Coordinates of C-alpha atoms in Angstrom, one line a residue:
X1 CA 0.4 -0.1 0.3
X2 CA 1.1 3.2 -0.8
X3 CA 2.1 6.0 1.4
X4 CA -1.3 7.7 2.1
X5 CA -3.4 5.3 1.2
X6 CA -5.0 4.6 4.9
X7 CA -6.5 7.4 6.9
X8 CA -7.8 7.8 10.5
X9 CA -11.5 8.5 11.0
X10 CA -12.2 9.8 14.6
X11 CA -16.0 8.8 15.3
X12 CA -17.8 9.6 18.8
X13 CA -19.8 6.1 17.8
X14 CA -19.5 3.2 15.9
X15 CA -20.6 4.2 12.2
X16 CA -23.5 2.1 10.6
X17 CA -25.7 2.8 14.0
X18 CA -28.2 5.1 13.1
X19 CA -26.1 7.7 14.0
X20 CA -25.8 10.8 12.4
X21 CA -22.1 11.5 12.2
X22 CA -21.3 8.0 12.2
X23 CA -23.0 7.0 8.8
X24 CA -21.2 10.3 7.7
X25 CA -18.3 9.1 8.4
X26 CA -19.0 5.7 6.8
X27 CA -20.6 7.3 3.2
X28 CA -17.8 9.2 3.3
X29 CA -15.0 6.0 3.7
X30 CA -17.2 4.1 0.7
X31 CA -16.5 7.7 -1.7
X32 CA -13.2 8.0 -0.4
X33 CA -12.7 4.0 -1.2
X34 CA -14.1 3.7 -4.7
X35 CA -12.7 7.2 -5.6
X36 CA -9.7 7.8 -4.7
X37 CA -8.1 4.4 -3.4
X38 CA -8.0 5.9 0.1
X39 CA -9.1 3.3 2.8
X40 CA -10.4 3.9 6.2
X41 CA -9.5 2.8 9.6
X42 CA -12.1 4.5 12.2
X43 CA -10.9 5.2 15.2
X44 CA -14.5 5.4 17.8
X45 CA -14.5 7.0 21.3
X46 CA -17.1 4.6 22.7
X47 CA -15.5 2.0 24.1
X48 CA -15.9 -1.8 22.2
X49 CA -19.6 -3.5 23.2
X50 CA -19.9 -7.0 23.4
X51 CA -20.3 -8.8 20.4
X52 CA -18.2 -6.8 18.1
X53 CA -16.4 -7.4 15.6
X54 CA -13.8 -5.2 14.8
X55 CA -14.7 -4.6 11.3
X56 CA -17.6 -2.1 10.3
X57 CA -17.9 -3.7 6.5
X58 CA -14.5 -3.7 4.7
X59 CA -13.0 -0.8 7.6
X60 CA -11.0 -2.5 10.2
X61 CA -12.5 -0.4 14.0
X62 CA -10.2 0.4 17.0
X63 CA -12.0 1.9 20.1
X64 CA -11.1 4.6 22.8
X65 CA -8.2 7.2 22.6
X66 CA -6.2 6.4 24.0
X67 CA -2.1 7.9 24.5
X68 CA -0.4 5.5 24.6
X69 CA -1.7 4.3 20.9
X70 CA -0.3 7.3 19.5
X71 CA 2.8 6.1 18.5
X72 CA 1.2 2.8 16.7
X73 CA -1.6 5.5 14.9
X74 CA 0.8 7.8 13.7
X75 CA 2.9 4.7 12.6
X76 CA 0.2 3.0 10.3
X77 CA -2.1 6.1 9.1
X78 CA -0.1 9.2 7.1
X79 CA -3.7 11.2 7.6
X80 CA -6.6 11.9 10.1
X81 CA -10.4 13.1 9.9
X82 CA -11.5 14.1 12.7
X83 CA -15.9 14.2 12.9
X84 CA -15.9 16.7 15.5
X85 CA -19.4 17.2 17.4
X86 CA -18.7 18.3 21.2
X87 CA -21.0 16.7 23.5
X88 CA -20.9 13.0 20.5
X89 CA -17.9 13.0 22.9
X90 CA -18.6 13.8 26.5
X91 CA -22.0 14.4 27.5
X92 CA -21.8 18.2 29.1
X93 CA -19.8 19.5 25.4
X94 CA -15.9 20.0 26.6
X95 CA -14.1 16.2 26.0
X96 CA -10.7 17.7 27.4
X97 CA -9.9 13.6 27.1
X98 CA -10.4 14.2 22.8
X99 CA -8.6 17.7 23.2
X100 CA -5.7 16.1 24.7
X101 CA -5.6 12.7 22.8
X102 CA -6.1 15.0 19.4
X103 CA -2.5 17.0 20.3
X104 CA -0.8 14.1 20.9
X105 CA -1.5 12.0 17.6
X106 CA -0.9 15.5 15.7
X107 CA 2.6 15.9 17.0
X108 CA 3.1 12.9 15.7
X109 CA 1.7 12.6 12.5
X110 CA 3.4 12.6 8.9
X111 CA 0.6 14.5 7.2
X112 CA -2.2 16.0 7.2
X113 CA -5.3 16.2 10.0
X114 CA -8.2 17.3 8.4
X115 CA -11.0 18.2 11.3
X116 CA -14.6 18.1 10.0
X117 CA -16.6 20.6 12.4
X118 CA -20.3 19.3 12.6
X119 CA -21.1 21.5 15.2
X120 CA -18.8 24.8 17.5
X121 CA -20.2 25.1 20.8
X122 CA -23.5 25.8 21.8
X123 CA -25.3 28.8 23.6
X124 CA -27.9 29.2 26.1
X125 CA -29.3 31.7 28.6
X126 CA -26.8 32.4 31.9
X127 CA -29.8 30.1 34.1
X128 CA -28.4 27.4 31.6
X129 CA -25.4 24.7 32.5
X130 CA -24.6 25.4 28.2
X131 CA -23.7 29.1 29.5
X132 CA -21.2 27.8 32.5
X133 CA -19.7 26.0 29.8
X134 CA -19.5 27.8 26.7
X135 CA -16.2 28.9 27.2
X136 CA -14.3 25.7 27.4
X137 CA -16.8 24.7 24.7
X138 CA -14.9 27.6 22.3
X139 CA -11.4 26.9 23.7
X140 CA -11.4 23.5 23.1
X141 CA -13.1 24.1 19.4
X142 CA -9.8 26.8 19.3
X143 CA -7.5 24.4 19.7
X144 CA -8.9 21.5 17.2
X145 CA -8.9 24.9 14.8
X146 CA -5.4 25.6 15.6
X147 CA -3.9 22.0 15.2
X148 CA -5.8 21.5 11.8
X149 CA -4.8 21.7 8.6
X150 CA -7.7 22.0 7.2
X151 CA -11.6 22.7 8.4
X152 CA -14.4 21.3 6.4
X153 CA -17.6 23.0 7.4
X154 CA -21.5 22.4 6.3
X155 CA -22.8 25.7 6.0
X156 CA -21.5 29.5 6.0
X157 CA -22.2 30.5 9.4
X158 CA -19.6 28.0 10.8
X159 CA -17.4 28.9 8.4
X160 CA -17.0 32.7 9.4
X161 CA -17.2 31.7 12.8
X162 CA -14.0 29.7 12.4
X163 CA -13.1 32.4 9.7
X164 CA -13.4 35.3 12.2
X165 CA -11.0 33.7 14.8
X166 CA -8.1 32.1 12.4
X167 CA -8.4 34.0 9.0
X168 CA -5.9 32.3 7.4
X169 CA -7.0 28.6 8.1
X170 CA -8.1 26.5 5.7
X171 CA -12.3 26.0 5.3
X172 CA -13.8 24.4 2.9
X173 CA -17.2 24.2 2.9
X174 CA -19.1 21.0 2.2
X175 CA -23.1 20.4 3.1
X176 CA -23.9 16.7 4.8
X177 CA -24.8 14.4 2.3
X178 CA -27.9 12.3 2.4
X179 CA -27.7 8.8 5.1
X180 CA -30.5 7.4 3.1
X181 CA -28.6 7.2 -0.6
X182 CA -27.7 9.1 -3.7
X183 CA -30.3 6.9 -6.5
X184 CA -30.8 8.4 -9.9
X185 CA -33.8 10.9 -9.9
X186 CA -37.3 9.3 -9.9
X187 CA -39.8 10.7 -12.5
X188 CA -41.2 14.1 -10.9
X189 CA -44.1 14.0 -12.8
X190 CA -45.3 10.7 -11.8
X191 CA -45.2 11.2 -8.3
X192 CA -48.8 12.5 -6.6
X193 CA -48.4 16.0 -5.7
X194 CA -50.3 15.7 -2.7
X195 CA -47.9 12.8 -0.7
X196 CA -45.4 13.6 1.4
X197 CA -42.4 12.7 4.1
X198 CA -41.1 13.6 7.2
X199 CA -37.7 11.7 7.6
X200 CA -34.8 11.7 9.7
X201 CA -33.6 10.5 13.8
X202 CA -36.4 10.1 16.9
X203 CA -35.8 14.2 17.8
X204 CA -36.7 15.1 14.4
X205 CA -39.0 13.1 13.5
X206 CA -41.5 13.6 16.7
X207 CA -41.1 17.7 17.0
X208 CA -41.4 17.7 13.3
X209 CA -44.6 15.4 13.6
X210 CA -45.9 17.6 16.4
X211 CA -45.9 21.2 13.9
X212 CA -46.7 19.4 11.0
X213 CA -50.5 18.7 12.8
X214 CA -50.6 21.6 13.4
X215 CA -49.9 23.9 10.5
X216 CA -50.9 21.0 7.8
X217 CA -53.9 23.0 7.2
X218 CA -51.9 25.9 6.4
X219 CA -50.4 24.6 3.4
X220 CA -52.2 25.2 -0.2
X221 CA -55.1 23.4 -1.0
X222 CA -53.2 22.1 -4.3
X223 CA -50.1 20.8 -2.3
X224 CA -52.5 19.9 0.3
X225 CA -51.1 16.0 1.6
X226 CA -53.2 13.3 1.2
X227 CA -50.4 10.7 2.3
X228 CA -47.8 11.1 4.6
X229 CA -44.3 8.7 5.0
X230 CA -42.9 9.2 8.0
X231 CA -39.5 7.9 7.4
X232 CA -36.4 6.6 10.3
X233 CA -36.1 6.8 14.1
X234 CA -37.2 3.9 16.7
X235 CA -40.3 2.7 17.1
X236 CA -40.8 5.4 19.4
X237 CA -44.4 5.8 22.1
X238 CA -44.4 9.9 21.8
X239 CA -44.3 9.4 18.0
X240 CA -46.5 6.2 18.0
X241 CA -49.0 9.0 20.0
X242 CA -48.8 11.9 17.2
X243 CA -49.0 9.7 14.6
X244 CA -52.0 8.1 15.9
X245 CA -53.5 11.4 16.7
X246 CA -53.0 12.4 12.2
X247 CA -54.8 9.3 11.4
X248 CA -57.9 10.1 13.5
X249 CA -58.5 13.1 11.8
X250 CA -59.5 10.8 8.6
X251 CA -57.9 13.4 6.1
X252 CA -54.9 12.0 5.8
X253 CA -53.2 8.5 5.2
X254 CA -50.1 8.2 7.1
X255 CA -47.4 4.8 7.3
X256 CA -44.1 5.0 9.5
X257 CA -40.8 3.2 8.8
X258 CA -39.0 3.3 11.9
X259 CA -35.2 2.0 12.1
X260 CA -35.4 1.6 8.3
X261 CA -32.8 0.3 6.3
X262 CA -31.5 3.1 3.7
X263 CA -32.8 0.8 0.8
X264 CA -36.1 0.4 1.9
X265 CA -35.3 4.3 2.7
X266 CA -35.1 5.7 -0.6
X267 CA -37.6 4.0 -2.2
X268 CA -40.4 5.5 0.2
X269 CA -38.2 9.0 -0.5
X270 CA -38.6 8.2 -4.5
X271 CA -42.5 8.4 -4.7
X272 CA -42.6 11.5 -2.3
X273 CA -43.1 14.7 -4.2
X274 CA -42.6 17.0 0.2
X275 CA -41.1 17.0 2.8
X276 CA -41.4 18.6 6.1
X277 CA -39.1 19.0 8.1
X278 CA -39.0 21.5 11.7
X279 CA -35.4 21.3 12.1
X280 CA -34.7 23.8 14.5
X281 CA -37.8 23.4 16.5
X282 CA -37.9 25.4 19.6
X283 CA -34.3 26.7 19.3
X284 CA -33.2 30.4 17.0
X285 CA -33.0 29.6 13.1
X286 CA -29.6 30.1 11.7
X287 CA -29.5 30.9 7.9
X288 CA -27.9 27.6 5.9
X289 CA -27.5 26.0 8.9
X290 CA -30.0 23.2 7.8
X291 CA -27.3 22.4 5.0
X292 CA -26.3 20.0 8.0
X293 CA -29.6 18.2 8.5
X294 CA -29.3 14.8 7.2
X295 CA -32.8 14.5 7.0
X296 CA -32.7 18.1 4.5
X297 CA -30.3 16.0 2.6
X298 CA -31.8 13.0 2.3
X299 CA -34.7 15.2 0.5
X300 CA -33.0 17.0 -1.9
X301 CA -30.8 13.9 -2.7
X302 CA -33.8 12.7 -3.6
X303 CA -36.0 15.2 -6.0
X304 CA -37.7 15.5 -2.4
X305 CA -38.9 19.4 -2.0
X306 CA -38.2 20.7 1.3
X307 CA -40.3 22.5 2.9
X308 CA -39.1 24.3 6.0
X309 CA -40.7 24.8 9.3
X310 CA -38.8 29.0 9.5
X311 CA -38.6 31.4 7.7
X312 CA -35.3 30.4 5.0
X313 CA -33.5 33.4 3.0
X314 CA -31.2 32.5 -0.6
X315 CA -29.0 29.5 0.6
X316 CA -25.5 29.9 -2.2
X317 CA -22.7 28.6 -1.8
X318 CA -19.4 29.8 -4.1
X319 CA -22.9 31.6 -5.9
X320 CA -24.6 28.3 -6.6
X321 CA -28.2 29.1 -5.2
X322 CA -31.0 26.6 -4.0
X323 CA -33.9 26.8 -5.4
X324 CA -36.7 28.5 -2.6
X325 CA -36.6 27.5 -0.1
X326 CA -40.0 27.1 0.7
X327 CA -41.0 27.2 4.2
X328 CA -44.3 27.6 6.0
X329 CA -44.6 29.5 9.5
X330 CA -48.0 30.4 11.5
X331 CA -47.9 33.8 9.7
X332 CA -45.8 33.2 6.8
X333 CA -45.2 30.6 4.0
X334 CA -43.0 30.6 0.4
X335 CA -44.6 27.5 -1.7
X336 CA -44.9 27.3 -5.5
X337 CA -47.4 28.2 -7.1
X338 CA -50.4 26.0 -8.3
X339 CA -48.7 26.7 -11.8
X340 CA -44.9 26.4 -11.9
X341 CA -43.2 23.4 -13.3
X342 CA -42.8 21.8 -10.0
X343 CA -40.7 19.3 -11.9
X344 CA -38.7 21.2 -12.6
X345 CA -38.2 22.8 -9.3
X346 CA -37.7 19.3 -7.6
X347 CA -35.1 18.8 -10.6
X348 CA -33.5 21.9 -9.1
X349 CA -32.5 20.7 -5.7
X350 CA -31.7 17.2 -6.5
X351 CA -29.1 18.8 -8.8
X352 CA -27.7 22.0 -6.5
X353 CA -27.3 18.4 -4.1
X354 CA -25.2 16.6 -6.7
X355 CA -23.1 19.6 -7.6
X356 CA -22.5 21.0 -3.7
X357 CA -23.0 17.7 -1.0
X358 CA -23.5 14.2 -3.1
X359 CA -20.6 11.7 -2.1
X360 CA -18.3 11.3 -4.8
X361 CA -17.9 15.2 -4.4
X362 CA -17.7 15.0 -0.5
X363 CA -14.7 12.5 -1.4
X364 CA -13.4 15.1 -3.6
X365 CA -13.3 17.5 -1.2
X366 CA -11.7 15.3 1.5
X367 CA -8.8 14.1 -0.5
X368 CA -8.4 17.4 -2.0
X369 CA -7.7 18.8 2.0
X370 CA -5.5 15.5 2.9
X371 CA -3.2 16.4 -0.2

């Protein structure tokens, strides 16, 4: 094997276990392997569980952030990709152990260190614990930015935050990719205009379902939902109750596909015209931050038109504007007009995704950053 063909990807949890960051890393590993001949070893911060074979597909899996292993890791892996999500590595979002481990490994590394900042740090009011730990979160993120040769972020706000602190840092904008596949575009013209979908993890689905029930009457009649598929999450009683309530209205057919395989999820998404997503919930809506949502990515990757629960201005990367964006709130909305070409709109989302976010493009970005 040539030097540089083996990369270490550091992740909080075992990839392929319905964890968004882990699934992202696994999809990236596949794309790096097939497109650039770069093979991944996963280093999982979480301890190894009983029955874990030590492999995920054809990729070797190691466990634990052990400083004593830094010499061996640096000797066998020229490059590192760190997937940083602060609460993934420590329950209060202050992963001091990760920072110490990263510093030791970087000092021994012969190649490049790329950090993907899925998150930087949290914020909250003075009466919350987040307020008091934020200075530590900021300090840790800043140290990881400093040791990185390049950073990958999913959206402009995070890029601007990093650039404000470290103007010379090399930063790549790469919206997250779909965890539910990237199929060829199914004929949009054959889809029902009244077929909707909600997808994602358990918390996002529960939040999206709750708001969907209260605002669906505001959807223009031409696009009013008659069928709703709920794709992903776990078989959760809260989700079950919300689905039962929607069914009892007698106006909507609802089907739930919990703990779904990517293949089945993709098949369901390919039949949908609109997708509903309440990404921020009761929190502040940051412009462009929806590009860090794998659910949003999955909708775009299948030519499903995303409808957001918050007002969103133009989303532009390097002059390439996302269609819409479309949204529905209690007092404002932006929907396609009934006479607009819905096929062209859906195709626009699909093509934008493949230009800016798909796994092949992601692999190109990372391969370039690792050179």
